[in-house]
Structure formats: C-alpha cells, structure tokens
Amino acid sequence: IAGITQAPTSQILAAGRRMTLRCTQDMRHNAMYWYRQDLGLGLRLIHYSNTAGTTGKGEVPDGYSVSRANTDDFPLTLASAVPSQTSVYFCASSETRTGELFFGEGSRLTVL
Amino acid sequence: AQSVTQLGSHVSVSEGALVLLRCNYSSSVPPYLFWYVQYPNQGLQLLLKYTSAATLVKGINGFEAEFKKSETSFHLTKPSAHMSDAAEYFCAVSDLRGADGLTFGKGTHLIIQP
C-alpha cells in the first residue's frame, strides 16, 4: 500500500525559479493538505483541499499555489522561489470525518 | 480558532524511565486530538487519537494519552522508555469537521539516555 507519494524527495533550487512539488494518494481521501516543517515552528498549513475542484488557504499561503484537478493529485507550486521557502514540505490526506492525517515522506527543498 | 502548546522543546529521560510529554490545547468547539511521532528523515506517523470516546486512549508502541477537559490537556505517557522512542513528537488538534487540517504544536524532541 503506497498511501501518499511525494516527489522529488530532495531538491536544490536557485532563487527565482519555478518549482512544483508533486503529491499523489491512492486512498481515495477527499481532503488533502500541504504543510511546511521548520525547526522550532512545527508544521504549518500552506494550502488545503476538501474535495476535488476546491482549494483553500492555510496559515502560510503566500508564494505558493495549489490545484486539485482530481481526487488523487495535489501539486504545490512555487512560482518564484525565495530562500525563505527552504523547508521540508509534507503532503497529507484525510477522511474528513475523523480528521486523522496520513502523511507522505516529505520533500526537502533548498532555495539558494 | 484552535491552538496547541507543547511544553518543552526537548525532553530527556533515562532508558526504562517514565516518559511524559505535555500538550495543552485551545479550541472553541469539542476537539479531536492527536499525537504523531516523527523519526529522523521520515514523515509523521500517528501514535494515537482522541475522538470523543474513551478519555484514556491507547496507541502504538506502548504510548497512551488522557484527555482532560477541565485542564484542556492531552499529555502523552509511556511507562518505560526504550532507546527506539527517541524521536520528535507532535500534538495536534482538529475541530469536529476536520476539514481544514490539523493545527500542530511546535514539537517535543525526546532524548533517551542509556
């Protein structure tokens, strides 16, 4: 059972470049999320999607965009990367009723 | 709005000793509460969850947590620490809808001394 698959696992990126982090789930969960994890700050929600075709902003959405064309895929795009976006990014999904999240293994992004 | 406070960014215990990781929450509605564990260079794994059933919740790897509404707390405990318990632990809260994701605490790094 794959669960949540994220790609790439690690990437070094020049500032100003565009980058898309991919996330695919095979659990048919309606809700999907993107979090960033930074030392001392825990996990902060960037964007979420309650169902295919809808998205919403989380706590730290600036500089990021998402789309949800279907149930399984939820890519996160950095239109013009900045060094402050250096972080570990986690994609997650949930069955809305319980709120329990299932996480991918993370994508480590370094912006120079 | 909901929030989570984890007391202590680092907790160190001896192998075989009691583990106690503290979590207090703030929520305007009855919450769902979760503890997640993160091992180095891995994603987060659910340890246990409280969803308004029994207030004492048992999870994986011998961990348990007790929901105390009067104290707005959901502390995580384990009677006897193992070296393999060394990891980052996160407490998280959700409202009943769970639709907008979980709000996480800043995490507690558990160190096990031999």
Short mmCIF file of C-alpha atoms in Angstrom, two decimals, chain B residues 50-101:
data_model
loop_
_atom_site.label_atom_id
_atom_site.label_comp_id
_atom_site.label_asym_id
_atom_site.label_seq_id
_atom_site.Cartn_x
_atom_site.Cartn_y
_atom_site.Cartn_z
CA TYR B 50 -8.96 11.07 20.83
CA THR B 51 -12.29 11.43 19.07
CA SER B 52 -14.73 11.91 21.99
CA ALA B 53 -14.99 8.27 23.04
CA ALA B 54 -12.89 6.98 25.98
CA THR B 55 -10.81 9.69 27.63
CA LEU B 56 -7.84 7.35 28.09
CA VAL B 57 -6.51 6.47 24.68
CA LYS B 58 -4.00 3.73 24.00
CA GLY B 59 -1.74 3.93 20.99
CA ILE B 60 1.08 2.10 19.33
CA ASN B 61 4.46 1.27 20.88
CA GLY B 62 3.08 1.34 24.45
CA PHE B 63 2.09 5.02 24.44
CA GLU B 64 -1.14 6.35 25.88
CA ALA B 65 -2.72 9.73 26.48
CA GLU B 66 -5.54 11.02 28.66
CA PHE B 67 -7.96 13.71 27.59
CA LYS B 68 -8.73 16.05 30.49
CA LYS B 69 -11.30 18.62 29.51
CA SER B 70 -11.05 20.56 32.79
CA GLU B 71 -7.33 21.03 32.22
CA THR B 72 -7.55 21.32 28.40
CA SER B 73 -4.72 18.80 28.29
CA PHE B 74 -3.80 15.70 26.34
CA HIS B 75 -0.46 14.58 27.77
CA LEU B 76 1.37 11.61 26.26
CA THR B 77 2.89 8.96 28.52
CA LYS B 78 4.79 5.70 28.35
CA PRO B 79 5.71 3.75 31.50
CA SER B 80 9.17 2.66 30.38
CA ALA B 81 11.24 4.42 27.73
CA HIS B 82 13.16 2.50 25.08
CA MET B 83 16.06 3.77 23.03
CA SER B 84 13.89 3.36 19.95
CA ASP B 85 11.48 6.01 21.31
CA ALA B 86 13.94 8.77 20.53
CA ALA B 87 12.12 10.96 18.02
CA GLU B 88 10.15 14.18 17.54
CA TYR B 89 6.61 14.14 18.90
CA PHE B 90 3.81 16.42 17.78
CA CYS B 91 0.46 17.09 19.40
CA ALA B 92 -2.31 18.27 17.08
CA VAL B 93 -5.91 19.45 17.37
CA SER B 94 -8.83 19.46 14.99
CA ASP B 95 -12.40 20.62 15.24
CA LEU B 96 -15.18 18.14 14.62
CA ARG B 97 -15.25 18.87 10.93
CA GLY B 98 -11.58 18.16 10.44
CA ALA B 99 -11.99 19.82 7.10
CA ASP B 100 -9.24 22.40 7.35
CA GLY B 101 -6.49 20.13 8.54
#
